[in-house]
PDB file of C-alpha atoms in Angstrom:
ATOM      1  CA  UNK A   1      17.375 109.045 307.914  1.00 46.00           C
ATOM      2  CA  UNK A   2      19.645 108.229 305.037  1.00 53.00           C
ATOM      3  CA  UNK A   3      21.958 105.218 305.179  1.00 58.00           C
ATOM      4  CA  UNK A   4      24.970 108.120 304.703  1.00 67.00           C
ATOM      5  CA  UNK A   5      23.266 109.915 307.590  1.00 70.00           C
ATOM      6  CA  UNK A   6      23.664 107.088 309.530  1.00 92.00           C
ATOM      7  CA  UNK A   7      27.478 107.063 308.841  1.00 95.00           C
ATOM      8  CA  UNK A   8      28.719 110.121 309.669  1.00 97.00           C
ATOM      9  CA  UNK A   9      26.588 109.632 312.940  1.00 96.00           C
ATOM     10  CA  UNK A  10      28.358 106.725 313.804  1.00 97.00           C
ATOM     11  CA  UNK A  11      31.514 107.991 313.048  1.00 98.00           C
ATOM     12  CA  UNK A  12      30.889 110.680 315.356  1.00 98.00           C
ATOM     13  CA  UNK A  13      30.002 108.427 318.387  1.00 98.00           C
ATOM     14  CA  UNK A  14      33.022 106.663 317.815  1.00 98.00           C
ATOM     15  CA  UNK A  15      34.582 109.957 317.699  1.00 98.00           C
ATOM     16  CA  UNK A  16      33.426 110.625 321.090  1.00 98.00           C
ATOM     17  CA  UNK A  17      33.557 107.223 322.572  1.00 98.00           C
ATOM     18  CA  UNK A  18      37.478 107.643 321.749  1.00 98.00           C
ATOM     19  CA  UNK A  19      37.734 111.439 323.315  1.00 98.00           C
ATOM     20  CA  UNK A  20      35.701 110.543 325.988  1.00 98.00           C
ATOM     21  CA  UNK A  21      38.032 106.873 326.835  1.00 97.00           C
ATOM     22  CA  UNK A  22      39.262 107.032 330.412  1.00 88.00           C
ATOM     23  CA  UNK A  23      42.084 103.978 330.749  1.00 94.00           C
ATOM     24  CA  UNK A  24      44.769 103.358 328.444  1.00 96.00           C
ATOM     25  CA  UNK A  25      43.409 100.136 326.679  1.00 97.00           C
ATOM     26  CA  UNK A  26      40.127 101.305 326.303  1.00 98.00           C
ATOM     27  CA  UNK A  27      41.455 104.389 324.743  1.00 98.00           C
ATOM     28  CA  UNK A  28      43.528 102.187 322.604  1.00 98.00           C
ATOM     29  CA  UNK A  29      40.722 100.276 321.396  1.00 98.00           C
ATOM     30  CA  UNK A  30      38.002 103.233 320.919  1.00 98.00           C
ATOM     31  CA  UNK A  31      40.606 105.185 318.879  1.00 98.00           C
ATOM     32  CA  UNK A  32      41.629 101.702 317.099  1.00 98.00           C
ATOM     33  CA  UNK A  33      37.514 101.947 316.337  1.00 98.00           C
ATOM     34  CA  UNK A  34      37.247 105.013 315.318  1.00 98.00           C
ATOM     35  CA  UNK A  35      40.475 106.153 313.038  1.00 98.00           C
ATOM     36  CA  UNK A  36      41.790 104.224 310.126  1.00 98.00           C
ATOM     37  CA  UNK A  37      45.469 103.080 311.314  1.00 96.00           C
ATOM     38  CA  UNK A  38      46.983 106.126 309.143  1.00 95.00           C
ATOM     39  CA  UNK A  39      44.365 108.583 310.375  1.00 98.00           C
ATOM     40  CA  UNK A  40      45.558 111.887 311.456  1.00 98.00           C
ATOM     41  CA  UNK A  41      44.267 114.819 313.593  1.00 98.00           C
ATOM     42  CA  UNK A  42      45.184 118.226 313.708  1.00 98.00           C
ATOM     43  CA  UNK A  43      43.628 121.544 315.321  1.00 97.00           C
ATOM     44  CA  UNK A  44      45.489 124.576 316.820  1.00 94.00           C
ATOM     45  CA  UNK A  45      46.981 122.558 319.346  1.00 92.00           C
ATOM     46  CA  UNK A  46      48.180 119.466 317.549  1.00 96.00           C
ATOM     47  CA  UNK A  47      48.943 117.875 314.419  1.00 98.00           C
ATOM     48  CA  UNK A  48      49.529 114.083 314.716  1.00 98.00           C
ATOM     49  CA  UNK A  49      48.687 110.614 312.701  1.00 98.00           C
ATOM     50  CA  UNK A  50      48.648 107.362 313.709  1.00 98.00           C
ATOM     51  CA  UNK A  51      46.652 105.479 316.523  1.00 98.00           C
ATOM     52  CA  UNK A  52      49.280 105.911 318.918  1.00 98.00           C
ATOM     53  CA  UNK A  53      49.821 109.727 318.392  1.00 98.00           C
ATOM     54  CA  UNK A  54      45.653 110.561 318.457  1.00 98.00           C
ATOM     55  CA  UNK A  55      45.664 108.889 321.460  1.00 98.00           C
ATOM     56  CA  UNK A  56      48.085 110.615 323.148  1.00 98.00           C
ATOM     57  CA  UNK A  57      46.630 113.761 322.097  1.00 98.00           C
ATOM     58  CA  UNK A  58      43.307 112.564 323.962  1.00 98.00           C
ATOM     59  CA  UNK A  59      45.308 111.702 326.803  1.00 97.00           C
ATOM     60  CA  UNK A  60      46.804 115.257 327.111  1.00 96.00           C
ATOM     61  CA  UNK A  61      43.337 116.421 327.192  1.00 95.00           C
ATOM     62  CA  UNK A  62      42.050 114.740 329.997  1.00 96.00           C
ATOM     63  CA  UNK A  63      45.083 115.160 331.847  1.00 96.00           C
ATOM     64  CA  UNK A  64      44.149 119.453 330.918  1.00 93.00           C
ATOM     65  CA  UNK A  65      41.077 118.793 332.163  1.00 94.00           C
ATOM     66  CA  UNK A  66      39.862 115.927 334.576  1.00 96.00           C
ATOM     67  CA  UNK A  67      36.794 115.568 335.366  1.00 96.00           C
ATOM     68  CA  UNK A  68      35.259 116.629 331.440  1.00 97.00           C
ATOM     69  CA  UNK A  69      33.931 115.053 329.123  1.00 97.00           C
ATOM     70  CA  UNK A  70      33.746 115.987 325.287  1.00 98.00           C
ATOM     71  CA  UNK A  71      29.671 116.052 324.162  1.00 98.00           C
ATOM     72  CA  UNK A  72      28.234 116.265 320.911  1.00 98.00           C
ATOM     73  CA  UNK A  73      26.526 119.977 320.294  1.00 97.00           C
ATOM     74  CA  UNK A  74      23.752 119.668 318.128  1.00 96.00           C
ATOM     75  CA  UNK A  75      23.868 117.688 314.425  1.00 96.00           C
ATOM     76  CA  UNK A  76      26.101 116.154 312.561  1.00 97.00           C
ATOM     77  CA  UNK A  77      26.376 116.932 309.312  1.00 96.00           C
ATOM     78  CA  UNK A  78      27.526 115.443 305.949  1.00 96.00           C
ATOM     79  CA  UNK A  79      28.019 114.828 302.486  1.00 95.00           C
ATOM     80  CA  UNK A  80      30.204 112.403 300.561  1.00 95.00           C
ATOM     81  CA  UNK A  81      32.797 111.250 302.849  1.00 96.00           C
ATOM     82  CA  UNK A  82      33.073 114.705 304.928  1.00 97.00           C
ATOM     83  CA  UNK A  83      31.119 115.218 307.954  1.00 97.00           C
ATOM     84  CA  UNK A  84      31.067 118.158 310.299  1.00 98.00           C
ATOM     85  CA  UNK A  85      30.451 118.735 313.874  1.00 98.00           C
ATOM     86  CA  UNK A  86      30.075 121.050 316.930  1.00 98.00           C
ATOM     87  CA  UNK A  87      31.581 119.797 320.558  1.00 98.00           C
ATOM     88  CA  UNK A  88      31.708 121.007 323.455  1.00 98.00           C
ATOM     89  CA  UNK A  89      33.893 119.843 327.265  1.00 97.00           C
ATOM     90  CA  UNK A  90      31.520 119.760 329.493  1.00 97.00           C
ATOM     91  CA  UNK A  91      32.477 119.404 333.458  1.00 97.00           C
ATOM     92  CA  UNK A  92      30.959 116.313 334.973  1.00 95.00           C
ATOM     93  CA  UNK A  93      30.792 118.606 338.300  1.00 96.00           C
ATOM     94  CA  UNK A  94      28.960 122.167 337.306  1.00 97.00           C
ATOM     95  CA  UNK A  95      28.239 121.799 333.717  1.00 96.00           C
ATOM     96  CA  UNK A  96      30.283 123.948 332.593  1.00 95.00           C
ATOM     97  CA  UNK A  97      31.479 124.109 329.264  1.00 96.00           C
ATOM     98  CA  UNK A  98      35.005 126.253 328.822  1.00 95.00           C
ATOM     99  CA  UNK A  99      36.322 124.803 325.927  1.00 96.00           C
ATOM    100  CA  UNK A 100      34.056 124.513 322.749  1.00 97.00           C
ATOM    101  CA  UNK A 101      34.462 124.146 318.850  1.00 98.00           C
ATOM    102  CA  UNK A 102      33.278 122.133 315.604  1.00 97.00           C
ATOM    103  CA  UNK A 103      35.353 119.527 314.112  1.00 98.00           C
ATOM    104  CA  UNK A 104      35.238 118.740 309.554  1.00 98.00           C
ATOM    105  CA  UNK A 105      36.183 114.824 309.660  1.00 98.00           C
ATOM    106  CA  UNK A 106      36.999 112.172 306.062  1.00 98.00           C
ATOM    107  CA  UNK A 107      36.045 108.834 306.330  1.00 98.00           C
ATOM    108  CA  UNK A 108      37.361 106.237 304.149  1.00 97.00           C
ATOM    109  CA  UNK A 109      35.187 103.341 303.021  1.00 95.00           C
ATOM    110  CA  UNK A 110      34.908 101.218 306.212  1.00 95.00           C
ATOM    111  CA  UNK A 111      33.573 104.446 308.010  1.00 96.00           C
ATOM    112  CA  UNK A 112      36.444 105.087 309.831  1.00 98.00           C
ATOM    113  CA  UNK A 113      38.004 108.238 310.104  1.00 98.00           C
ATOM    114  CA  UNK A 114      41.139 109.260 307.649  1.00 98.00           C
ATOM    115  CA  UNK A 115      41.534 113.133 308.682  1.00 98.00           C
ATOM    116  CA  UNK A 116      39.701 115.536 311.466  1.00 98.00           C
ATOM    117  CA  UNK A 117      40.585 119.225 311.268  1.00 98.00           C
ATOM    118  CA  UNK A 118      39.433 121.160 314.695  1.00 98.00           C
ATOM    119  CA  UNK A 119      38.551 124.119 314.932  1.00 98.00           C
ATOM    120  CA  UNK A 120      38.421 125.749 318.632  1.00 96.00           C
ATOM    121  CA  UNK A 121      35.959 128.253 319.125  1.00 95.00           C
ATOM    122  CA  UNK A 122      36.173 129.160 322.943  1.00 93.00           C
ATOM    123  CA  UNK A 123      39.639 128.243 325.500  1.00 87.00           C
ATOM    124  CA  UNK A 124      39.722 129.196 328.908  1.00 83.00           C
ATOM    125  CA  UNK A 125      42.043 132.164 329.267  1.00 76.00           C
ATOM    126  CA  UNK A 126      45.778 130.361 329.390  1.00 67.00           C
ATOM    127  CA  UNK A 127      45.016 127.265 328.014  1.00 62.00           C
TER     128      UNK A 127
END
C-alpha cells in the first residue's frame, strides 16, 4: 500500500470516527480531527463550513436516526489530494441499511479534510 493510500484511508476513518461521535465533546474533537478549521461539507441536504456547522450537521443525523451508525462500503479511493468513498447507515438493531451513498473528499497537506461533496444514493421514503 502506497504512503498516499494510506492517507486517504486515514482520512476516511477520521471521517467516520467524526459521523459516527455520540456526545458533544467527542464530536467536537473527532470533527476538530478530521476537517481543517475552514473545512466545509455539502450534499443534498446541507451545505455548511466550519467545525461548528459539520458538527451540527452530524448531530442532525443521529438525532434522524438513533440507533445507526455510518460504515465504510467497500474502498477508498484516491489520487492527488481527492479521495472517494461509498457509506452506508447501518442500524445497530437489524442491520439495516436505509440510507446509502459515496462521498468525493480534498485534503489539504496535514491530511485533513478541506471539502466533502455527498452524494445520496438511497433515503427512506420522507426523509
Amino acid at each position: 500500500m502506497s504512503a498516499n493510500t494510506d492517507r486517504y484511508e486515514i482520512a476516511a476513518a477520521r471521517y467516520f470516527e467524526a459521523w459516527n461521535a455520540g456526545e458533544p465533546e467527542e464530536l467536537a474533537t473527532a470533527v476538530a480531527a478530521a476537517w481543517a478549521a475552514d473545512g466545509g461539507y455539502t450534499d443534498p441536504l446541507a451545505d455548511v463550513s466550519g467545525h461548528e456547522q459539520i458538527a451540527a450537521v452530524i448531530a442532525g443525523a443521529h438525532e434522524q436516526f438513533p440507533g445507526f451508525s455510518f460504515k465504510l462500503a467497500g474502498a477508498v479511493d484516491g489520487h492527488h489530494e481527492t479521495a472517494r468513498f461509498s457509506w452506508e447507515l447501518v442500524s445497530e438493531a437489524d442491520g439495516s441499511a436505509p440510507v446509502a451513498g459515496f462521498d468525493v473528499i480534498t485534503l489539504d497537506a496535514d491530511g485533513r479534510i478541506r471539502s466533502v461533496l455527498g452524494f445520496l444514493d438511497r433515503l427512506p421514503a420522507g426523509a
